[in-house]
PDB file of C-alpha atoms in Angstrom:
ATOM      1  CA  MET V  29     168.389 -12.299 -50.024  1.00  0.00           C
ATOM      2  CA  LEU V  30     167.754 -12.816 -46.308  1.00  0.00           C
ATOM      3  CA  GLU V  31     168.935 -10.097 -43.974  1.00  0.00           C
ATOM      4  CA  LYS V  32     172.270 -11.066 -42.436  1.00  0.00           C
ATOM      5  CA  GLN V  33     172.835 -11.002 -38.683  1.00  0.00           C
ATOM      6  CA  SER V  34     176.049 -11.637 -36.727  1.00  0.00           C
ATOM      7  CA  GLU V  35     174.567 -14.604 -34.843  1.00  0.00           C
ATOM      8  CA  SER V  36     173.368 -16.487 -37.912  1.00  0.00           C
ATOM      9  CA  VAL V  37     173.822 -20.265 -37.748  1.00  0.00           C
ATOM     10  CA  GLY V  38     173.073 -22.644 -40.593  1.00  0.00           C
ATOM     11  CA  VAL V  39     171.734 -26.156 -40.013  1.00  0.00           C
ATOM     12  CA  ILE V  40     171.767 -28.672 -42.855  1.00  0.00           C
ATOM     13  CA  GLY V  41     169.661 -31.704 -41.972  1.00  0.00           C
ATOM     14  CA  LEU V  42     166.502 -31.104 -39.914  1.00  0.00           C
ATOM     15  CA  GLY V  43     165.712 -34.658 -38.833  1.00  0.00           C
ATOM     16  CA  ILE V  44     165.225 -35.911 -35.274  1.00  0.00           C
ATOM     17  CA  MET V  45     168.570 -34.548 -34.087  1.00  0.00           C
ATOM     18  CA  GLY V  46     169.190 -31.645 -36.465  1.00  0.00           C
ATOM     19  CA  GLY V  47     165.651 -30.326 -36.209  1.00  0.00           C
ATOM     20  CA  THR V  48     165.761 -30.330 -32.415  1.00  0.00           C
ATOM     21  CA  ILE V  49     169.160 -28.634 -32.433  1.00  0.00           C
ATOM     22  CA  ALA V  50     167.839 -25.929 -34.763  1.00  0.00           C
ATOM     23  CA  ARG V  51     164.830 -25.284 -32.523  1.00  0.00           C
ATOM     24  CA  ASN V  52     167.013 -25.107 -29.416  1.00  0.00           C
ATOM     25  CA  LEU V  53     169.323 -22.612 -31.095  1.00  0.00           C
ATOM     26  CA  VAL V  54     166.342 -20.414 -31.956  1.00  0.00           C
ATOM     27  CA  ALA V  55     165.234 -20.601 -28.311  1.00  0.00           C
ATOM     28  CA  ALA V  56     168.767 -19.644 -27.252  1.00  0.00           C
ATOM     29  CA  GLY V  57     168.547 -16.444 -29.296  1.00  0.00           C
ATOM     30  CA  HIS V  58     170.343 -17.392 -32.498  1.00  0.00           C
ATOM     31  CA  ARG V  59     169.117 -16.618 -35.961  1.00  0.00           C
ATOM     32  CA  VAL V  60     168.916 -20.060 -37.561  1.00  0.00           C
ATOM     33  CA  ILE V  61     168.688 -20.823 -41.267  1.00  0.00           C
ATOM     34  CA  GLY V  62     167.876 -24.408 -42.149  1.00  0.00           C
ATOM     35  CA  PHE V  63     167.733 -26.763 -45.091  1.00  0.00           C
ATOM     36  CA  ASP V  64     166.415 -30.286 -45.531  1.00  0.00           C
ATOM     37  CA  PRO V  65     165.132 -32.035 -48.666  1.00  0.00           C
ATOM     38  CA  ASP V  66     162.122 -33.270 -46.663  1.00  0.00           C
ATOM     39  CA  ALA V  67     159.315 -30.687 -46.834  1.00  0.00           C
ATOM     40  CA  ALA V  68     157.620 -31.935 -43.658  1.00  0.00           C
ATOM     41  CA  ARG V  69     160.799 -31.457 -41.642  1.00  0.00           C
ATOM     42  CA  CYS V  70     161.175 -27.965 -43.057  1.00  0.00           C
ATOM     43  CA  ASP V  71     157.600 -27.123 -42.061  1.00  0.00           C
ATOM     44  CA  GLU V  72     158.212 -28.292 -38.479  1.00  0.00           C
ATOM     45  CA  ALA V  73     161.388 -26.230 -38.230  1.00  0.00           C
ATOM     46  CA  ARG V  74     159.739 -23.170 -39.783  1.00  0.00           C
ATOM     47  CA  ALA V  75     156.967 -23.330 -37.185  1.00  0.00           C
ATOM     48  CA  ALA V  76     159.649 -23.115 -34.482  1.00  0.00           C
ATOM     49  CA  GLY V  77     161.225 -19.984 -35.963  1.00  0.00           C
ATOM     50  CA  VAL V  78     163.859 -21.481 -38.258  1.00  0.00           C
ATOM     51  CA  GLU V  79     164.248 -19.643 -41.575  1.00  0.00           C
ATOM     52  CA  ILE V  80     164.055 -22.206 -44.368  1.00  0.00           C
ATOM     53  CA  VAL V  81     165.908 -21.971 -47.673  1.00  0.00           C
ATOM     54  CA  ASP V  82     165.319 -24.052 -50.795  1.00  0.00           C
ATOM     55  CA  ALA V  83     168.871 -25.304 -51.289  1.00  0.00           C
ATOM     56  CA  ALA V  84     172.009 -25.877 -49.242  1.00  0.00           C
ATOM     57  CA  ARG V  85     173.961 -23.351 -51.303  1.00  0.00           C
ATOM     58  CA  MET V  86     171.464 -20.608 -50.343  1.00  0.00           C
ATOM     59  CA  LEU V  87     172.094 -21.331 -46.675  1.00  0.00           C
ATOM     60  CA  ILE V  88     175.849 -21.145 -47.199  1.00  0.00           C
ATOM     61  CA  ALA V  89     175.436 -17.602 -48.487  1.00  0.00           C
ATOM     62  CA  GLU V  90     173.759 -16.587 -45.209  1.00  0.00           C
ATOM     63  CA  ALA V  91     175.907 -18.012 -42.387  1.00  0.00           C
ATOM     64  CA  ARG V  92     179.604 -18.339 -41.562  1.00  0.00           C
ATOM     65  CA  GLN V  93     178.942 -21.139 -39.071  1.00  0.00           C
ATOM     66  CA  ILE V  94     177.152 -24.237 -40.323  1.00  0.00           C
ATOM     67  CA  LEU V  95     176.115 -27.435 -38.566  1.00  0.00           C
ATOM     68  CA  THR V  96     175.454 -30.595 -40.554  1.00  0.00           C
ATOM     69  CA  SER V  97     173.355 -33.441 -39.125  1.00  0.00           C
ATOM     70  CA  LEU V  98     173.108 -36.019 -41.880  1.00  0.00           C
ATOM     71  CA  PRO V  99     171.895 -39.608 -42.296  1.00  0.00           C
ATOM     72  CA  SER V 100     174.604 -41.013 -44.558  1.00  0.00           C
ATOM     73  CA  SER V 101     177.993 -40.628 -46.198  1.00  0.00           C
ATOM     74  CA  GLU V 102     176.228 -39.846 -49.472  1.00  0.00           C
ATOM     75  CA  ALA V 103     174.412 -36.935 -47.829  1.00  0.00           C
ATOM     76  CA  LEU V 104     177.706 -35.503 -46.586  1.00  0.00           C
ATOM     77  CA  ASP V 105     179.276 -35.913 -50.029  1.00  0.00           C
ATOM     78  CA  GLN V 106     176.354 -34.023 -51.585  1.00  0.00           C
ATOM     79  CA  THR V 107     176.536 -31.267 -48.979  1.00  0.00           C
ATOM     80  CA  VAL V 108     180.254 -30.782 -49.518  1.00  0.00           C
ATOM     81  CA  ALA V 109     179.676 -30.651 -53.274  1.00  0.00           C
ATOM     82  CA  ALA V 110     177.101 -27.892 -52.704  1.00  0.00           C
ATOM     83  CA  ILE V 111     179.563 -25.935 -50.587  1.00  0.00           C
ATOM     84  CA  GLY V 112     182.216 -26.293 -53.270  1.00  0.00           C
ATOM     85  CA  GLY V 113     179.745 -24.972 -55.828  1.00  0.00           C
ATOM     86  CA  VAL V 114     179.357 -21.516 -54.307  1.00  0.00           C
ATOM     87  CA  SER V 115     181.647 -18.616 -55.121  1.00  0.00           C
ATOM     88  CA  GLU V 116     184.974 -18.123 -53.388  1.00  0.00           C
ATOM     89  CA  SER V 117     183.691 -14.963 -51.706  1.00  0.00           C
ATOM     90  CA  GLU V 118     180.723 -16.846 -50.235  1.00  0.00           C
ATOM     91  CA  ARG V 119     183.017 -19.605 -48.936  1.00  0.00           C
ATOM     92  CA  ARG V 120     185.448 -17.194 -47.305  1.00  0.00           C
ATOM     93  CA  GLY V 121     185.555 -17.655 -43.518  1.00  0.00           C
ATOM     94  CA  LEU V 122     183.115 -20.559 -43.594  1.00  0.00           C
ATOM     95  CA  VAL V 123     183.424 -23.215 -40.877  1.00  0.00           C
ATOM     96  CA  VAL V 124     181.348 -26.398 -40.935  1.00  0.00           C
ATOM     97  CA  ALA V 125     180.856 -28.538 -37.822  1.00  0.00           C
ATOM     98  CA  GLU V 126     179.870 -32.060 -38.885  1.00  0.00           C
ATOM     99  CA  LEU V 127     177.720 -33.605 -36.116  1.00  0.00           C
ATOM    100  CA  SER V 128     176.796 -36.949 -37.667  1.00  0.00           C
ATOM    101  CA  THR V 129     178.069 -40.414 -36.795  1.00  0.00           C
ATOM    102  CA  LEU V 130     179.624 -41.475 -40.101  1.00  0.00           C
ATOM    103  CA  PRO V 131     182.688 -43.429 -41.259  1.00  0.00           C
ATOM    104  CA  LEU V 132     185.827 -41.517 -40.378  1.00  0.00           C
ATOM    105  CA  SER V 133     187.185 -42.176 -43.867  1.00  0.00           C
ATOM    106  CA  CYS V 134     184.218 -40.260 -45.324  1.00  0.00           C
ATOM    107  CA  LYS V 135     184.746 -37.310 -43.009  1.00  0.00           C
ATOM    108  CA  GLN V 136     188.472 -37.215 -43.724  1.00  0.00           C
ATOM    109  CA  ALA V 137     187.923 -37.292 -47.491  1.00  0.00           C
ATOM    110  CA  ASN V 138     185.429 -34.437 -47.289  1.00  0.00           C
ATOM    111  CA  ARG V 139     187.712 -32.483 -45.006  1.00  0.00           C
ATOM    112  CA  GLU V 140     190.375 -32.634 -47.723  1.00  0.00           C
ATOM    113  CA  ARG V 141     187.865 -31.487 -50.357  1.00  0.00           C
ATOM    114  CA  LEU V 142     186.786 -28.513 -48.264  1.00  0.00           C
ATOM    115  CA  ASP V 143     190.348 -27.652 -47.316  1.00  0.00           C
ATOM    116  CA  GLY V 144     191.042 -27.254 -51.024  1.00  0.00           C
ATOM    117  CA  ALA V 145     188.075 -24.871 -51.223  1.00  0.00           C
ATOM    118  CA  GLY V 146     189.277 -22.788 -48.272  1.00  0.00           C
ATOM    119  CA  VAL V 147     186.608 -24.089 -45.882  1.00  0.00           C
ATOM    120  CA  VAL V 148     187.293 -25.582 -42.445  1.00  0.00           C
ATOM    121  CA  LEU V 149     185.506 -28.832 -41.600  1.00  0.00           C
ATOM    122  CA  LEU V 150     185.315 -29.967 -37.977  1.00  0.00           C
ATOM    123  CA  ASP V 151     184.524 -33.484 -36.765  1.00  0.00           C
ATOM    124  CA  CYS V 152     182.035 -32.987 -33.916  1.00  0.00           C
ATOM    125  CA  PRO V 153     179.759 -36.005 -33.340  1.00  0.00           C
ATOM    126  CA  LEU V 154     177.256 -35.904 -30.491  1.00  0.00           C
ATOM    127  CA  SER V 155     176.681 -38.188 -27.542  1.00  0.00           C
ATOM    128  CA  GLY V 156     172.981 -38.490 -26.773  1.00  0.00           C
ATOM    129  CA  THR V 157     169.637 -39.475 -28.236  1.00  0.00           C
ATOM    130  CA  GLY V 158     166.862 -37.484 -29.850  1.00  0.00           C
ATOM    131  CA  ALA V 159     165.074 -37.477 -26.494  1.00  0.00           C
ATOM    132  CA  GLN V 160     168.162 -36.032 -24.811  1.00  0.00           C
ATOM    133  CA  ALA V 161     168.432 -33.395 -27.522  1.00  0.00           C
ATOM    134  CA  LEU V 162     165.015 -32.068 -26.482  1.00  0.00           C
ATOM    135  CA  THR V 163     166.434 -31.066 -23.080  1.00  0.00           C
ATOM    136  CA  ARG V 164     169.870 -30.072 -24.432  1.00  0.00           C
ATOM    137  CA  ASP V 165     171.344 -33.104 -22.681  1.00  0.00           C
ATOM    138  CA  LEU V 166     173.955 -33.695 -25.370  1.00  0.00           C
ATOM    139  CA  ALA V 167     177.746 -33.856 -25.273  1.00  0.00           C
ATOM    140  CA  VAL V 168     179.772 -32.520 -28.199  1.00  0.00           C
ATOM    141  CA  TYR V 169     182.954 -34.415 -29.095  1.00  0.00           C
ATOM    142  CA  ALA V 170     184.717 -31.650 -31.022  1.00  0.00           C
ATOM    143  CA  SER V 171     187.890 -32.244 -33.006  1.00  0.00           C
ATOM    144  CA  GLY V 172     189.846 -30.418 -35.653  1.00  0.00           C
ATOM    145  CA  ASP V 173     191.173 -26.869 -35.893  1.00  0.00           C
ATOM    146  CA  ALA V 174     191.333 -25.536 -32.328  1.00  0.00           C
ATOM    147  CA  GLU V 175     190.485 -21.920 -33.153  1.00  0.00           C
ATOM    148  CA  ALA V 176     187.551 -22.951 -35.315  1.00  0.00           C
ATOM    149  CA  CYS V 177     186.220 -25.136 -32.498  1.00  0.00           C
ATOM    150  CA  LYS V 178     186.456 -22.171 -30.123  1.00  0.00           C
ATOM    151  CA  ARG V 179     184.345 -20.129 -32.539  1.00  0.00           C
ATOM    152  CA  PHE V 180     181.583 -22.698 -32.157  1.00  0.00           C
ATOM    153  CA  ALA V 181     181.569 -22.678 -28.346  1.00  0.00           C
ATOM    154  CA  GLY V 182     178.580 -20.328 -28.148  1.00  0.00           C
ATOM    155  CA  VAL V 183     176.663 -22.320 -30.746  1.00  0.00           C
ATOM    156  CA  PHE V 184     177.390 -25.632 -29.027  1.00  0.00           C
ATOM    157  CA  SER V 185     176.201 -24.238 -25.690  1.00  0.00           C
ATOM    158  CA  GLY V 186     172.852 -23.459 -27.309  1.00  0.00           C
ATOM    159  CA  PHE V 187     171.990 -27.128 -27.760  1.00  0.00           C
ATOM    160  CA  SER V 188     174.305 -29.163 -25.488  1.00  0.00           C
ATOM    161  CA  ARG V 189     175.269 -29.487 -21.823  1.00  0.00           C
ATOM    162  CA  VAL V 190     179.014 -29.915 -22.436  1.00  0.00           C
ATOM    163  CA  ASN V 191     181.550 -29.425 -25.214  1.00  0.00           C
ATOM    164  CA  HIS V 192     184.733 -31.524 -25.150  1.00  0.00           C
ATOM    165  CA  TYR V 193     187.666 -30.543 -27.373  1.00  0.00           C
ATOM    166  CA  LEU V 194     189.598 -33.698 -28.294  1.00  0.00           C
ATOM    167  CA  GLY V 195     192.401 -32.419 -30.501  1.00  0.00           C
ATOM    168  CA  GLU V 196     193.144 -33.479 -34.053  1.00  0.00           C
ATOM    169  CA  PHE V 197     190.438 -34.080 -36.630  1.00  0.00           C
ATOM    170  CA  GLY V 198     188.875 -37.513 -36.279  1.00  0.00           C
ATOM    171  CA  ASN V 199     189.299 -37.850 -32.534  1.00  0.00           C
ATOM    172  CA  GLY V 200     185.674 -36.821 -32.089  1.00  0.00           C
ATOM    173  CA  THR V 201     184.450 -39.777 -34.131  1.00  0.00           C
ATOM    174  CA  LYS V 202     186.841 -42.138 -32.364  1.00  0.00           C
ATOM    175  CA  MET V 203     185.519 -41.000 -28.982  1.00  0.00           C
ATOM    176  CA  LYS V 204     181.927 -41.390 -30.189  1.00  0.00           C
ATOM    177  CA  LEU V 205     182.574 -44.968 -31.291  1.00  0.00           C
ATOM    178  CA  VAL V 206     184.168 -45.854 -27.952  1.00  0.00           C
ATOM    179  CA  ALA V 207     181.181 -44.311 -26.161  1.00  0.00           C
ATOM    180  CA  ASN V 208     178.749 -46.179 -28.410  1.00  0.00           C
ATOM    181  CA  LEU V 209     180.471 -49.470 -27.650  1.00  0.00           C
ATOM    182  CA  LEU V 210     179.525 -48.887 -24.017  1.00  0.00           C
ATOM    183  CA  VAL V 211     175.981 -47.929 -25.030  1.00  0.00           C
ATOM    184  CA  ALA V 212     175.611 -51.200 -26.946  1.00  0.00           C
ATOM    185  CA  ILE V 213     176.724 -53.182 -23.913  1.00  0.00           C
ATOM    186  CA  HIS V 214     174.818 -51.186 -21.278  1.00  0.00           C
ATOM    187  CA  ASN V 215     171.564 -51.450 -23.219  1.00  0.00           C
ATOM    188  CA  VAL V 216     171.670 -55.244 -23.423  1.00  0.00           C
ATOM    189  CA  ALA V 217     172.942 -55.492 -19.841  1.00  0.00           C
ATOM    190  CA  ALA V 218     169.982 -53.414 -18.643  1.00  0.00           C
ATOM    191  CA  ALA V 219     167.539 -55.703 -20.453  1.00  0.00           C
ATOM    192  CA  GLU V 220     169.220 -58.795 -19.040  1.00  0.00           C
ATOM    193  CA  ALA V 221     169.170 -57.495 -15.459  1.00  0.00           C
ATOM    194  CA  ILE V 222     165.544 -56.349 -15.598  1.00  0.00           C
ATOM    195  CA  LEU V 223     164.372 -59.632 -17.090  1.00  0.00           C
ATOM    196  CA  LEU V 224     166.236 -61.600 -14.423  1.00  0.00           C
ATOM    197  CA  GLY V 225     164.627 -59.539 -11.671  1.00  0.00           C
ATOM    198  CA  VAL V 226     161.130 -59.806 -13.150  1.00  0.00           C
ATOM    199  CA  LYS V 227     161.453 -63.560 -13.717  1.00  0.00           C
ATOM    200  CA  GLY V 228     162.708 -63.858 -10.154  1.00  0.00           C
ATOM    201  CA  GLY V 229     159.481 -62.338  -8.869  1.00  0.00           C
ATOM    202  CA  LEU V 230     160.579 -58.786  -8.075  1.00  0.00           C
ATOM    203  CA  ASP V 231     158.196 -55.881  -8.632  1.00  0.00           C
ATOM    204  CA  PRO V 232     159.300 -54.219 -11.902  1.00  0.00           C
ATOM    205  CA  SER V 233     158.870 -50.625 -10.706  1.00  0.00           C
ATOM    206  CA  THR V 234     160.697 -51.249  -7.440  1.00  0.00           C
ATOM    207  CA  LEU V 235     163.400 -53.158  -9.290  1.00  0.00           C
ATOM    208  CA  CYS V 236     164.104 -50.270 -11.660  1.00  0.00           C
ATOM    209  CA  GLU V 237     163.977 -47.630  -8.938  1.00  0.00           C
ATOM    210  CA  ILE V 238     166.517 -49.431  -6.767  1.00  0.00           C
ATOM    211  CA  LEU V 239     168.826 -50.398  -9.625  1.00  0.00           C
ATOM    212  CA  ALA V 240     168.815 -46.805 -10.887  1.00  0.00           C
ATOM    213  CA  SER V 241     170.123 -45.608  -7.511  1.00  0.00           C
ATOM    214  CA  GLY V 242     172.776 -48.305  -7.136  1.00  0.00           C
ATOM    215  CA  ALA V 243     176.334 -48.910  -8.267  1.00  0.00           C
ATOM    216  CA  GLY V 244     175.248 -50.847 -11.342  1.00  0.00           C
ATOM    217  CA  THR V 245     173.226 -48.091 -12.958  1.00  0.00           C
ATOM    218  CA  SER V 246     174.035 -46.196 -16.164  1.00  0.00           C
ATOM    219  CA  ARG V 247     172.548 -43.357 -18.179  1.00  0.00           C
ATOM    220  CA  ILE V 248     171.296 -45.978 -20.616  1.00  0.00           C
ATOM    221  CA  PHE V 249     169.603 -47.915 -17.817  1.00  0.00           C
ATOM    222  CA  GLU V 250     167.900 -44.756 -16.573  1.00  0.00           C
ATOM    223  CA  MET V 251     166.589 -43.935 -20.071  1.00  0.00           C
ATOM    224  CA  ARG V 252     165.675 -47.392 -21.307  1.00  0.00           C
ATOM    225  CA  ALA V 253     164.573 -49.315 -18.201  1.00  0.00           C
ATOM    226  CA  PRO V 254     161.096 -47.681 -18.125  1.00  0.00           C
ATOM    227  CA  MET V 255     160.580 -48.605 -21.788  1.00  0.00           C
ATOM    228  CA  MET V 256     161.617 -52.185 -21.103  1.00  0.00           C
ATOM    229  CA  VAL V 257     159.358 -52.567 -18.068  1.00  0.00           C
ATOM    230  CA  ASP V 258     156.407 -51.090 -19.975  1.00  0.00           C
ATOM    231  CA  GLU V 259     157.341 -53.087 -23.098  1.00  0.00           C
ATOM    232  CA  SER V 260     156.778 -49.864 -25.023  1.00  0.00           C
ATOM    233  CA  TYR V 261     159.372 -49.222 -27.719  1.00  0.00           C
ATOM    234  CA  GLU V 262     157.789 -46.427 -29.737  1.00  0.00           C
ATOM    235  CA  PRO V 263     158.354 -43.621 -30.365  1.00  0.00           C
ATOM    236  CA  ALA V 264     162.015 -44.545 -30.570  1.00  0.00           C
ATOM    237  CA  THR V 265     164.799 -42.477 -29.048  1.00  0.00           C
ATOM    238  CA  MET V 266     167.148 -44.504 -31.269  1.00  0.00           C
ATOM    239  CA  LYS V 267     165.672 -46.715 -33.976  1.00  0.00           C
ATOM    240  CA  LEU V 268     167.161 -50.178 -34.276  1.00  0.00           C
ATOM    241  CA  GLU V 269     167.726 -49.774 -38.023  1.00  0.00           C
ATOM    242  CA  VAL V 270     169.724 -46.591 -37.412  1.00  0.00           C
ATOM    243  CA  TRP V 271     171.617 -48.145 -34.516  1.00  0.00           C
ATOM    244  CA  GLN V 272     172.834 -50.961 -36.766  1.00  0.00           C
ATOM    245  CA  LYS V 273     174.769 -48.359 -38.758  1.00  0.00           C
ATOM    246  CA  ASP V 274     176.551 -47.346 -35.560  1.00  0.00           C
ATOM    247  CA  MET V 275     177.207 -50.988 -34.662  1.00  0.00           C
ATOM    248  CA  ALA V 276     178.906 -51.476 -38.029  1.00  0.00           C
ATOM    249  CA  LEU V 277     181.108 -48.419 -37.452  1.00  0.00           C
ATOM    250  CA  ILE V 278     182.124 -49.701 -34.014  1.00  0.00           C
ATOM    251  CA  ARG V 279     182.935 -53.111 -35.499  1.00  0.00           C
ATOM    252  CA  GLU V 280     185.113 -51.484 -38.171  1.00  0.00           C
ATOM    253  CA  PHE V 281     186.965 -49.350 -35.604  1.00  0.00           C
ATOM    254  CA  VAL V 282     187.545 -52.404 -33.389  1.00  0.00           C
ATOM    255  CA  ALA V 283     188.994 -54.323 -36.341  1.00  0.00           C
ATOM    256  CA  ASP V 284     191.246 -51.409 -37.319  1.00  0.00           C
ATOM    257  CA  CYS V 285     192.607 -51.200 -33.767  1.00  0.00           C
ATOM    258  CA  GLY V 286     193.030 -54.968 -33.409  1.00  0.00           C
ATOM    259  CA  VAL V 287     191.293 -55.020 -30.025  1.00  0.00           C
ATOM    260  CA  SER V 288     189.459 -57.989 -28.507  1.00  0.00           C
ATOM    261  CA  THR V 289     185.899 -56.952 -27.570  1.00  0.00           C
ATOM    262  CA  PRO V 290     184.084 -60.126 -26.471  1.00  0.00           C
ATOM    263  CA  THR V 291     181.364 -58.303 -24.537  1.00  0.00           C
ATOM    264  CA  PHE V 292     180.488 -56.034 -27.445  1.00  0.00           C
ATOM    265  CA  SER V 293     180.570 -58.993 -29.822  1.00  0.00           C
ATOM    266  CA  ALA V 294     178.100 -60.839 -27.589  1.00  0.00           C
ATOM    267  CA  THR V 295     175.542 -58.047 -28.054  1.00  0.00           C
ATOM    268  CA  GLU V 296     175.579 -58.149 -31.857  1.00  0.00           C
ATOM    269  CA  PRO V 297     173.346 -61.209 -32.399  1.00  0.00           C
ATOM    270  CA  ILE V 298     170.801 -59.771 -29.946  1.00  0.00           C
ATOM    271  CA  TYR V 299     170.420 -56.558 -31.964  1.00  0.00           C
ATOM    272  CA  GLU V 300     170.323 -58.597 -35.173  1.00  0.00           C
ATOM    273  CA  ALA V 301     167.556 -60.787 -33.729  1.00  0.00           C
ATOM    274  CA  ALA V 302     165.510 -57.669 -32.975  1.00  0.00           C
ATOM    275  CA  LEU V 303     165.802 -56.591 -36.608  1.00  0.00           C
ATOM    276  CA  GLU V 304     164.914 -60.056 -37.862  1.00  0.00           C
ATOM    277  CA  ALA V 305     161.779 -59.870 -35.708  1.00  0.00           C
ATOM    278  CA  GLY V 306     160.679 -56.788 -37.657  1.00  0.00           C
ATOM    279  CA  ARG V 307     161.482 -54.259 -34.939  1.00  0.00           C
ATOM    280  CA  ASN V 308     163.443 -51.931 -37.260  1.00  0.00           C
ATOM    281  CA  GLN V 309     161.475 -48.801 -36.312  1.00  0.00           C
ATOM    282  CA  GLN V 310     161.422 -49.563 -32.595  1.00  0.00           C
ATOM    283  CA  ASP V 311     163.783 -48.273 -29.942  1.00  0.00           C
ATOM    284  CA  THR V 312     166.897 -50.267 -29.131  1.00  0.00           C
ATOM    285  CA  ALA V 313     165.221 -51.014 -25.788  1.00  0.00           C
ATOM    286  CA  ALA V 314     163.379 -53.710 -27.772  1.00  0.00           C
ATOM    287  CA  VAL V 315     166.314 -56.037 -27.106  1.00  0.00           C
ATOM    288  CA  TYR V 316     164.338 -56.738 -23.930  1.00  0.00           C
ATOM    289  CA  ALA V 317     161.696 -58.462 -26.068  1.00  0.00           C
ATOM    290  CA  VAL V 318     164.396 -60.560 -27.735  1.00  0.00           C
ATOM    291  CA  LEU V 319     165.643 -61.794 -24.366  1.00  0.00           C
ATOM    292  CA  GLN V 320     162.066 -62.462 -23.261  1.00  0.00           C
ATOM    293  CA  ASN V 321     161.550 -64.698 -26.274  1.00  0.00           C
ATOM    294  CA  CYS V 322     164.769 -66.571 -25.503  1.00  0.00           C
ATOM    295  CA  SER V 323     163.773 -67.214 -21.880  1.00  0.00           C
ATOM    296  CA  LYS V 324     161.551 -69.897 -20.394  1.00  0.00           C
TER     297      LYS V 324
END
């Protein structure tokens, strides 16, 4: 059994986002225990000072505060099943902050399962990319039990720049989907503007520098414009194949709310064209290449 410490934090899922979060928490002075089924990810985290366990249930026995950063609904279902499989004494006082962007229906169903097991689940998706996670430039959209969210304030500050509390469970995911709708639009708008300027004969570097300082800029422009100008889309800060999952969630939320979103809808075929061109592993900035191919 690992030696317990008061500042122990568990991280389940050590991928691009979860692994970076775990490393930042170690750097911030937390004892971090991690689990991931991928051995290579575990090795990377271990090298940064994260204590690795062989199963999620072993991690649950070591920490009262757990972060989950997972790739799919199935992964969350499996994690919740593991939590439910430990003894009642090990579950006592456990709070889980779910950081992934997943269907709200999945999070709500798993919240009910954990509530029956005496465990609090929070809905706390993140705004930001893997590249932003490296510099702790993330925003936490926390929702759920207010007191439980307060308990996580110190943990959140170890890997993010701001923590927003949004009230009832599920509001975090709703806010993330609204924010991602803007990301989808801003990304394509940045590509469109840069291509217009370049085709019009403007110097690409000067174009990006001036646009970044003007009224039309955005965080997405500032991050993705250099990639577009250089036509360099790897390594990805957000892979197109992963982004399509988020696009589907936005589309579902839009339909549920009955809102007209013509600008968002106009971006969808552009992202789909990038995937059809075999750019699955490239950054979403690769929509610039799609627009290039559509231009004279």
